[in-house]
Amino acid sequence: MAYTHCQPAQPTTVGKRATLWANELVMDLQEIDHRLATLQLRGVKGTTGTQASFMELFKGDAAKIRAVDASIAKEMGFAPDAVIPVSGQTYSRKVDAFILNALAGIAQSCMKFATDLRLLANFKEMEEPFEKNQIGSSAMPYKRNPMRCERICALSRYLMVDVLNPSFTTGTQWFERTLDDSANKRVAMAEGFLAADAILNIMLNVTDGIVVYPKVIRSRLMAELPFMASENIMMQAVEKGGNRQELHERLRQHAIAAGKQVKEEGLPNDMVDRIAADPAFGLTKEEIVAGLVPENFVGRAPQQVEEFIANVLQPIFDANPDAVEQHASLSV
């Protein structure tokens, strides 16, 4: 089931929902690739970035100073021209902010996945893997708490908030530099990378053994499908000579009555029975049920999944063959 406002909206597929999770991670990968491709070295700029000491060392020969910059860049794995053009005492701390923002993007995507999976676990449609001897709850032995996904959400929240550190450092760095950026940077940047690493390890573990319950999914779909198939049912009845405007109103009334029975009485959705018993529709229950096939209501979802795998994911897998077989063990 696909939802808007966390209310049943239209049928979709498990695969389509998975592509939504994966596509955000693809966006994160593209952002990281961009950051790596555009990262520049500070080079040799001197105490306040003026290169005054190098002017003295090389007798004012600017070409030699530029050559030293290029040489150091090459030694450190950068392209010779990948040197920042100007700086104060340090490279701009916006670079740190950009990098942590890229890592926080991973946290956003992983938290979205983990939150969705926690909700689906509540619906009993999907859940994270559960070890043979794992304790689901210290107090309630029947429970299977989604502890891995909860951990992803906790660490993701930390990483997303960590982005504020280099942001404030950048905005409050007095003139060419003050030392109050150093202590913060040593903690914020290191822990940002550690948090991202931990999040991705848990993601590997969860996605490696994710559990899907097709029968529960179908049961939940069938409970909502009579509402979503109203237009199809109406068209069936119109083809048999029914009045569209009249049928629309009668469908609305039947839907309200069926919804009331579900919500107030705790009884099953009997909308199909109500329509079959209404002579205005001229449809048998068998005719109505025959049209309630979830697969007929998912649009292009299956094709979208196939196209996404072939056109988006497969090129990434082909470019990173070592990454495809990565696994992560977790103590829970």
mmCIF file of C-alpha atoms in Angstrom:
data_model
loop_
_atom_site.group_PDB
_atom_site.id
_atom_site.type_symbol
_atom_site.label_atom_id
_atom_site.label_comp_id
_atom_site.label_asym_id
_atom_site.label_seq_id
_atom_site.Cartn_x
_atom_site.Cartn_y
_atom_site.Cartn_z
ATOM 1 C CA MET A 1 0.000 0.000 0.000
ATOM 2 C CA ALA A 2 1.191 3.479 -0.848
ATOM 3 C CA TYR A 3 0.246 6.263 1.546
ATOM 4 C CA THR A 4 -0.252 9.996 1.546
ATOM 5 C CA HIS A 5 -0.688 11.681 4.938
ATOM 6 C CA CYS A 6 0.016 8.168 6.272
ATOM 7 C CA GLN A 7 -3.437 7.223 4.993
ATOM 8 C CA PRO A 8 -3.976 4.470 2.387
ATOM 9 C CA ALA A 9 -3.838 6.080 -1.061
ATOM 10 C CA GLN A 10 -3.102 3.627 -3.901
ATOM 11 C CA PRO A 11 -1.531 0.197 -4.268
ATOM 12 C CA THR A 12 2.173 0.095 -5.083
ATOM 13 C CA THR A 13 4.820 -2.625 -4.876
ATOM 14 C CA VAL A 14 7.487 -3.486 -2.333
ATOM 15 C CA GLY A 15 10.074 -3.066 -5.077
ATOM 16 C CA LYS A 16 8.853 0.408 -5.970
ATOM 17 C CA ARG A 17 9.107 1.522 -2.353
ATOM 18 C CA ALA A 18 12.644 0.078 -2.233
ATOM 19 C CA THR A 19 13.603 2.153 -5.277
ATOM 20 C CA LEU A 20 12.540 5.296 -3.396
ATOM 21 C CA TRP A 21 14.923 4.366 -0.596
ATOM 22 C CA ALA A 22 17.706 3.467 -3.016
ATOM 23 C CA ASN A 23 17.295 6.561 -5.173
ATOM 24 C CA GLU A 24 18.019 8.848 -2.234
ATOM 25 C CA LEU A 25 21.220 6.910 -1.555
ATOM 26 C CA VAL A 26 22.128 7.317 -5.229
ATOM 27 C CA MET A 27 21.703 11.064 -4.802
ATOM 28 C CA ASP A 28 24.039 10.914 -1.795
ATOM 29 C CA LEU A 29 26.617 9.005 -3.816
ATOM 30 C CA GLN A 30 26.454 11.625 -6.554
ATOM 31 C CA GLU A 31 26.948 14.383 -3.982
ATOM 32 C CA ILE A 32 29.958 12.604 -2.472
ATOM 33 C CA ASP A 33 31.444 12.037 -5.938
ATOM 34 C CA HIS A 34 30.971 15.739 -6.645
ATOM 35 C CA ARG A 35 32.692 16.715 -3.399
ATOM 36 C CA LEU A 36 35.628 14.403 -4.125
ATOM 37 C CA ALA A 37 35.935 15.667 -7.701
ATOM 38 C CA THR A 38 35.937 19.327 -6.665
ATOM 39 C CA LEU A 39 37.970 19.096 -3.455
ATOM 40 C CA GLN A 40 40.976 21.400 -3.534
ATOM 41 C CA LEU A 41 44.184 21.487 -1.496
ATOM 42 C CA ARG A 42 45.123 24.582 0.492
ATOM 43 C CA GLY A 43 48.725 24.359 -0.655
ATOM 44 C CA VAL A 44 51.388 26.727 0.668
ATOM 45 C CA LYS A 45 49.843 30.054 1.565
ATOM 46 C CA GLY A 46 51.673 31.169 4.682
ATOM 47 C CA THR A 47 50.545 32.591 7.996
ATOM 48 C CA THR A 48 47.672 34.716 6.735
ATOM 49 C CA GLY A 49 47.450 33.407 3.195
ATOM 50 C CA THR A 50 49.562 36.129 1.561
ATOM 51 C CA GLN A 51 52.535 33.826 0.836
ATOM 52 C CA ALA A 52 54.807 36.566 2.155
ATOM 53 C CA SER A 53 57.375 34.121 3.560
ATOM 54 C CA PHE A 54 57.582 32.316 0.227
ATOM 55 C CA MET A 55 58.113 35.562 -1.611
ATOM 56 C CA GLU A 56 61.181 36.064 0.587
ATOM 57 C CA LEU A 57 62.322 32.444 0.238
ATOM 58 C CA PHE A 58 62.092 32.477 -3.575
ATOM 59 C CA LYS A 59 63.294 36.046 -4.058
ATOM 60 C CA GLY A 60 59.897 37.237 -5.302
ATOM 61 C CA ASP A 61 59.628 34.568 -8.013
ATOM 62 C CA ALA A 62 55.835 33.963 -8.143
ATOM 63 C CA ALA A 63 56.236 31.218 -10.755
ATOM 64 C CA LYS A 64 58.307 29.164 -8.324
ATOM 65 C CA ILE A 65 55.706 29.619 -5.587
ATOM 66 C CA ARG A 66 52.953 28.415 -7.905
ATOM 67 C CA ALA A 67 55.161 25.482 -8.902
ATOM 68 C CA VAL A 68 55.587 24.510 -5.235
ATOM 69 C CA ASP A 69 51.797 24.595 -4.818
ATOM 70 C CA ALA A 70 51.375 22.309 -7.831
ATOM 71 C CA SER A 71 54.149 19.973 -6.682
ATOM 72 C CA ILE A 72 52.676 19.562 -3.203
ATOM 73 C CA ALA A 73 49.220 18.988 -4.688
ATOM 74 C CA LYS A 74 50.597 16.201 -6.873
ATOM 75 C CA GLU A 75 52.431 14.586 -3.950
ATOM 76 C CA MET A 76 49.188 14.540 -1.954
ATOM 77 C CA GLY A 77 47.146 12.969 -4.738
ATOM 78 C CA PHE A 78 45.492 16.105 -6.107
ATOM 79 C CA ALA A 79 45.630 17.384 -9.648
ATOM 80 C CA PRO A 80 48.340 20.057 -10.041
ATOM 81 C CA ASP A 81 45.675 22.718 -10.579
ATOM 82 C CA ALA A 82 43.466 21.516 -7.694
ATOM 83 C CA VAL A 83 44.776 24.154 -5.309
ATOM 84 C CA ILE A 84 42.564 26.809 -3.779
ATOM 85 C CA PRO A 85 43.267 30.220 -5.322
ATOM 86 C CA VAL A 86 43.192 32.235 -2.085
ATOM 87 C CA SER A 87 42.966 31.583 1.641
ATOM 88 C CA GLY A 88 43.482 33.069 5.065
ATOM 89 C CA GLN A 89 45.560 31.021 7.456
ATOM 90 C CA THR A 90 43.325 28.005 6.743
ATOM 91 C CA TYR A 91 41.221 26.778 3.863
ATOM 92 C CA SER A 92 37.653 28.023 4.094
ATOM 93 C CA ARG A 93 35.735 26.020 6.677
ATOM 94 C CA LYS A 94 32.859 25.973 4.213
ATOM 95 C CA VAL A 95 34.675 22.927 2.843
ATOM 96 C CA ASP A 96 34.072 21.147 6.153
ATOM 97 C CA ALA A 97 30.433 22.221 6.048
ATOM 98 C CA PHE A 98 30.056 20.899 2.506
ATOM 99 C CA ILE A 99 31.597 17.562 3.462
ATOM 100 C CA LEU A 100 29.531 17.076 6.611
ATOM 101 C CA ASN A 101 26.417 18.050 4.670
ATOM 102 C CA ALA A 102 27.190 15.270 2.202
ATOM 103 C CA LEU A 103 27.566 12.801 5.081
ATOM 104 C CA ALA A 104 24.372 14.118 6.662
ATOM 105 C CA GLY A 105 22.622 13.427 3.365
ATOM 106 C CA ILE A 106 23.427 9.759 3.913
ATOM 107 C CA ALA A 107 21.922 10.038 7.395
ATOM 108 C CA GLN A 108 18.758 11.591 5.972
ATOM 109 C CA SER A 109 18.319 8.773 3.461
ATOM 110 C CA CYS A 110 19.056 6.031 5.960
ATOM 111 C CA MET A 111 16.754 7.543 8.569
ATOM 112 C CA LYS A 112 13.929 7.710 6.002
ATOM 113 C CA PHE A 113 14.466 4.032 5.174
ATOM 114 C CA ALA A 114 14.661 3.012 8.826
ATOM 115 C CA THR A 115 11.576 5.028 9.763
ATOM 116 C CA ASP A 116 9.545 3.497 6.937
ATOM 117 C CA LEU A 117 10.685 0.021 7.938
ATOM 118 C CA ARG A 118 9.748 0.635 11.575
ATOM 119 C CA LEU A 119 6.252 1.639 10.449
ATOM 120 C CA LEU A 120 5.990 -1.381 8.145
ATOM 121 C CA ALA A 121 7.089 -3.616 11.023
ATOM 122 C CA ASN A 122 4.170 -2.247 13.014
ATOM 123 C CA PHE A 123 1.901 -3.191 10.082
ATOM 124 C CA LYS A 124 3.589 -6.637 10.080
ATOM 125 C CA GLU A 125 4.338 -6.240 6.362
ATOM 126 C CA MET A 126 8.134 -6.013 6.495
ATOM 127 C CA GLU A 127 10.801 -6.085 9.184
ATOM 128 C CA GLU A 128 14.516 -6.049 9.827
ATOM 129 C CA PRO A 129 16.326 -9.390 10.282
ATOM 130 C CA PHE A 130 15.998 -11.102 13.652
ATOM 131 C CA GLU A 131 18.741 -13.358 15.000
ATOM 132 C CA LYS A 132 17.867 -16.868 16.241
ATOM 133 C CA ASN A 133 18.633 -16.086 19.889
ATOM 134 C CA GLN A 134 17.970 -12.352 19.772
ATOM 135 C CA ILE A 135 15.963 -10.842 22.627
ATOM 136 C CA GLY A 136 13.155 -8.772 21.145
ATOM 137 C CA SER A 137 12.323 -7.032 24.410
ATOM 138 C CA SER A 138 13.810 -7.307 27.892
ATOM 139 C CA ALA A 139 10.318 -7.198 29.430
ATOM 140 C CA MET A 140 7.992 -8.646 26.771
ATOM 141 C CA PRO A 141 9.330 -11.859 25.206
ATOM 142 C CA TYR A 142 6.768 -11.887 22.381
ATOM 143 C CA LYS A 143 8.014 -8.593 20.915
ATOM 144 C CA ARG A 144 10.410 -8.071 18.011
ATOM 145 C CA ASN A 145 11.514 -4.493 18.467
ATOM 146 C CA PRO A 146 13.193 -2.957 15.382
ATOM 147 C CA MET A 147 16.383 -2.187 17.299
ATOM 148 C CA ARG A 148 18.667 -1.938 14.282
ATOM 149 C CA CYS A 149 16.465 0.616 12.556
ATOM 150 C CA GLU A 150 16.060 2.509 15.805
ATOM 151 C CA ARG A 151 19.851 2.664 16.033
ATOM 152 C CA ILE A 152 20.048 3.984 12.467
ATOM 153 C CA CYS A 153 17.576 6.731 13.373
ATOM 154 C CA ALA A 154 19.472 7.627 16.548
ATOM 155 C CA LEU A 155 22.859 7.917 14.827
ATOM 156 C CA SER A 156 21.335 9.701 11.831
ATOM 157 C CA ARG A 157 19.821 12.316 14.092
ATOM 158 C CA TYR A 158 23.258 12.864 15.642
ATOM 159 C CA LEU A 159 24.937 13.222 12.242
ATOM 160 C CA MET A 160 22.328 15.616 10.885
ATOM 161 C CA VAL A 161 22.740 17.855 13.933
ATOM 162 C CA ASP A 162 26.556 17.622 13.664
ATOM 163 C CA VAL A 163 26.311 19.662 10.457
ATOM 164 C CA LEU A 164 25.707 22.732 12.597
ATOM 165 C CA ASN A 165 29.277 22.591 13.912
ATOM 166 C CA PRO A 166 31.194 23.476 10.718
ATOM 167 C CA SER A 167 28.357 25.819 9.726
ATOM 168 C CA PHE A 168 28.852 27.927 12.848
ATOM 169 C CA THR A 169 32.642 27.604 12.593
ATOM 170 C CA THR A 170 32.505 29.006 9.074
ATOM 171 C CA GLY A 171 30.224 31.866 10.008
ATOM 172 C CA THR A 172 32.121 32.885 13.140
ATOM 173 C CA GLN A 173 35.737 32.493 12.020
ATOM 174 C CA TRP A 174 37.175 35.952 12.785
ATOM 175 C CA PHE A 175 39.180 37.486 9.969
ATOM 176 C CA GLU A 176 41.883 35.086 8.756
ATOM 177 C CA ARG A 177 41.377 32.581 11.604
ATOM 178 C CA THR A 178 41.005 32.039 15.347
ATOM 179 C CA LEU A 179 41.838 28.874 17.245
ATOM 180 C CA ASP A 180 38.277 28.228 18.393
ATOM 181 C CA ASP A 181 37.669 26.286 15.186
ATOM 182 C CA SER A 182 40.328 23.652 15.916
ATOM 183 C CA ALA A 183 38.915 21.866 18.959
ATOM 184 C CA ASN A 184 35.440 21.798 17.449
ATOM 185 C CA LYS A 185 36.692 20.580 14.064
ATOM 186 C CA ARG A 186 38.698 17.717 15.558
ATOM 187 C CA VAL A 187 35.550 16.362 17.208
ATOM 188 C CA ALA A 188 32.850 17.297 14.699
ATOM 189 C CA MET A 189 34.556 16.084 11.522
ATOM 190 C CA ALA A 190 35.912 12.851 12.989
ATOM 191 C CA GLU A 191 32.645 11.914 14.669
ATOM 192 C CA GLY A 192 30.720 12.810 11.522
ATOM 193 C CA PHE A 193 32.681 10.212 9.562
ATOM 194 C CA LEU A 194 32.430 7.652 12.383
ATOM 195 C CA ALA A 195 28.667 8.138 12.600
ATOM 196 C CA ALA A 196 28.253 7.770 8.825
ATOM 197 C CA ASP A 197 30.345 4.599 8.902
ATOM 198 C CA ALA A 198 28.250 3.124 11.714
ATOM 199 C CA ILE A 199 24.982 4.023 9.989
ATOM 200 C CA LEU A 200 26.042 2.397 6.736
ATOM 201 C CA ASN A 201 27.236 -0.755 8.518
ATOM 202 C CA ILE A 202 23.831 -1.144 10.160
ATOM 203 C CA MET A 203 22.174 -0.459 6.803
ATOM 204 C CA LEU A 204 24.227 -3.258 5.242
ATOM 205 C CA ASN A 205 23.132 -5.625 7.990
ATOM 206 C CA VAL A 206 19.444 -4.708 7.738
ATOM 207 C CA THR A 207 19.148 -4.738 3.964
ATOM 208 C CA ASP A 208 21.107 -7.999 3.762
ATOM 209 C CA GLY A 209 18.352 -9.842 5.624
ATOM 210 C CA ILE A 210 15.226 -7.731 5.260
ATOM 211 C CA VAL A 211 12.033 -9.766 5.716
ATOM 212 C CA VAL A 212 8.847 -9.355 3.642
ATOM 213 C CA TYR A 213 5.463 -10.917 4.468
ATOM 214 C CA PRO A 214 3.520 -11.055 1.158
ATOM 215 C CA LYS A 215 0.348 -12.557 2.660
ATOM 216 C CA VAL A 216 0.023 -9.773 5.217
ATOM 217 C CA ILE A 217 0.659 -7.203 2.497
ATOM 218 C CA ARG A 218 -2.048 -8.719 0.321
ATOM 219 C CA SER A 219 -4.481 -8.939 3.232
ATOM 220 C CA ARG A 220 -3.995 -5.254 4.043
ATOM 221 C CA LEU A 221 -4.367 -4.353 0.376
ATOM 222 C CA MET A 222 -7.599 -6.290 0.011
ATOM 223 C CA ALA A 223 -9.047 -4.549 3.068
ATOM 224 C CA GLU A 224 -8.619 -1.165 1.343
ATOM 225 C CA LEU A 225 -8.991 -2.109 -2.326
ATOM 226 C CA PRO A 226 -12.818 -1.883 -2.481
ATOM 227 C CA PHE A 227 -12.517 1.824 -1.651
ATOM 228 C CA MET A 228 -9.754 2.398 -4.197
ATOM 229 C CA ALA A 229 -11.538 0.402 -6.891
ATOM 230 C CA SER A 230 -14.700 2.514 -6.618
ATOM 231 C CA GLU A 231 -14.174 4.161 -10.009
ATOM 232 C CA ASN A 232 -13.604 0.798 -11.696
ATOM 233 C CA ILE A 233 -16.727 -0.626 -10.057
ATOM 234 C CA MET A 234 -18.719 2.401 -11.154
ATOM 235 C CA MET A 235 -17.555 1.991 -14.759
ATOM 236 C CA GLN A 236 -18.536 -1.703 -14.679
ATOM 237 C CA ALA A 237 -22.020 -0.680 -13.603
ATOM 238 C CA VAL A 238 -22.237 2.123 -16.200
ATOM 239 C CA GLU A 239 -21.390 -0.395 -18.925
ATOM 240 C CA LYS A 240 -24.439 -2.350 -17.767
ATOM 241 C CA GLY A 241 -26.651 0.710 -18.188
ATOM 242 C CA GLY A 242 -26.313 2.439 -14.823
ATOM 243 C CA ASN A 243 -26.463 6.205 -14.361
ATOM 244 C CA ARG A 244 -22.966 7.484 -13.564
ATOM 245 C CA GLN A 245 -24.025 10.428 -11.424
ATOM 246 C CA GLU A 246 -26.458 8.344 -9.392
ATOM 247 C CA LEU A 247 -23.928 5.522 -8.973
ATOM 248 C CA HIS A 248 -21.267 7.967 -7.805
ATOM 249 C CA GLU A 249 -23.503 9.152 -4.970
ATOM 250 C CA ARG A 250 -24.521 5.615 -4.010
ATOM 251 C CA LEU A 251 -20.844 4.574 -3.961
ATOM 252 C CA ARG A 252 -20.078 7.493 -1.665
ATOM 253 C CA GLN A 253 -22.823 6.426 0.710
ATOM 254 C CA HIS A 254 -21.719 2.782 0.685
ATOM 255 C CA ALA A 255 -18.103 3.821 1.317
ATOM 256 C CA ILE A 256 -19.112 5.974 4.302
ATOM 257 C CA ALA A 257 -21.242 3.171 5.726
ATOM 258 C CA ALA A 258 -18.511 0.571 5.218
ATOM 259 C CA GLY A 259 -15.893 2.869 6.717
ATOM 260 C CA LYS A 260 -18.109 3.493 9.716
ATOM 261 C CA GLN A 261 -18.511 -0.241 10.241
ATOM 262 C CA VAL A 262 -14.721 -0.732 10.128
ATOM 263 C CA LYS A 263 -13.895 2.178 12.457
ATOM 264 C CA GLU A 264 -16.797 2.122 14.911
ATOM 265 C CA GLU A 265 -17.699 -1.567 15.010
ATOM 266 C CA GLY A 266 -14.279 -3.080 14.352
ATOM 267 C CA LEU A 267 -15.807 -5.255 11.613
ATOM 268 C CA PRO A 268 -14.428 -6.134 8.165
ATOM 269 C CA ASN A 269 -14.908 -3.868 5.174
ATOM 270 C CA ASP A 270 -18.250 -4.985 3.661
ATOM 271 C CA MET A 271 -18.396 -2.452 0.833
ATOM 272 C CA VAL A 272 -18.408 -5.202 -1.827
ATOM 273 C CA ASP A 273 -21.409 -6.876 -0.195
ATOM 274 C CA ARG A 274 -23.255 -3.554 -0.014
ATOM 275 C CA ILE A 275 -22.683 -2.826 -3.700
ATOM 276 C CA ALA A 276 -23.645 -6.361 -4.759
ATOM 277 C CA ALA A 277 -26.890 -6.011 -2.796
ATOM 278 C CA ASP A 278 -27.714 -2.668 -4.423
ATOM 279 C CA PRO A 279 -29.811 -3.240 -7.585
ATOM 280 C CA ALA A 280 -28.723 0.128 -8.995
ATOM 281 C CA PHE A 281 -25.327 -1.398 -9.874
ATOM 282 C CA GLY A 282 -26.554 -4.631 -11.429
ATOM 283 C CA LEU A 283 -23.345 -6.429 -10.432
ATOM 284 C CA THR A 284 -22.870 -9.724 -8.673
ATOM 285 C CA LYS A 285 -20.358 -10.126 -5.883
ATOM 286 C CA GLU A 286 -18.333 -12.439 -8.116
ATOM 287 C CA GLU A 287 -18.156 -9.795 -10.845
ATOM 288 C CA ILE A 288 -16.974 -7.162 -8.378
ATOM 289 C CA VAL A 289 -14.393 -9.422 -6.704
ATOM 290 C CA ALA A 290 -13.020 -10.465 -10.098
ATOM 291 C CA GLY A 291 -11.992 -6.839 -10.639
ATOM 292 C CA LEU A 292 -10.281 -6.507 -7.260
ATOM 293 C CA VAL A 293 -6.819 -7.611 -8.376
ATOM 294 C CA PRO A 294 -4.126 -5.501 -6.666
ATOM 295 C CA GLU A 295 -1.700 -5.997 -9.539
ATOM 296 C CA ASN A 296 -4.109 -4.112 -11.810
ATOM 297 C CA PHE A 297 -3.873 -0.967 -9.691
ATOM 298 C CA VAL A 298 -0.102 -0.451 -9.357
ATOM 299 C CA GLY A 299 0.395 1.442 -12.596
ATOM 300 C CA ARG A 300 3.944 1.236 -13.981
ATOM 301 C CA ALA A 301 5.510 0.389 -10.620
ATOM 302 C CA PRO A 302 6.968 -2.975 -11.764
ATOM 303 C CA GLN A 303 8.405 -1.441 -14.941
ATOM 304 C CA GLN A 304 9.757 1.539 -12.992
ATOM 305 C CA VAL A 305 11.632 -0.862 -10.713
ATOM 306 C CA GLU A 306 13.140 -2.770 -13.641
ATOM 307 C CA GLU A 307 14.169 0.459 -15.380
ATOM 308 C CA PHE A 308 15.665 1.881 -12.178
ATOM 309 C CA ILE A 309 17.763 -1.226 -11.576
ATOM 310 C CA ALA A 310 18.959 -1.398 -15.176
ATOM 311 C CA ASN A 311 19.553 2.299 -15.804
ATOM 312 C CA VAL A 312 20.566 3.641 -12.394
ATOM 313 C CA LEU A 313 21.774 0.904 -10.047
ATOM 314 C CA GLN A 314 23.483 -1.512 -12.433
ATOM 315 C CA PRO A 315 25.978 1.081 -13.760
ATOM 316 C CA ILE A 316 26.914 1.869 -10.139
ATOM 317 C CA PHE A 317 27.375 -1.827 -9.358
ATOM 318 C CA ASP A 318 29.470 -2.289 -12.494
ATOM 319 C CA ALA A 319 31.688 0.642 -11.522
ATOM 320 C CA ASN A 320 32.098 -0.628 -7.940
ATOM 321 C CA PRO A 321 32.272 -4.439 -8.118
ATOM 322 C CA ASP A 322 33.940 -4.773 -4.705
ATOM 323 C CA ALA A 323 31.091 -2.932 -2.994
ATOM 324 C CA VAL A 324 28.380 -5.315 -4.192
ATOM 325 C CA GLU A 325 29.449 -8.171 -1.919
ATOM 326 C CA GLN A 326 29.928 -6.186 1.284
ATOM 327 C CA HIS A 327 28.272 -7.497 4.434
ATOM 328 C CA ALA A 328 28.183 -6.378 8.071
ATOM 329 C CA SER A 329 27.709 -8.335 11.260
ATOM 330 C CA LEU A 330 25.961 -6.673 14.168
ATOM 331 C CA SER A 331 25.660 -7.385 17.865
ATOM 332 C CA VAL A 332 22.091 -6.816 19.050
#
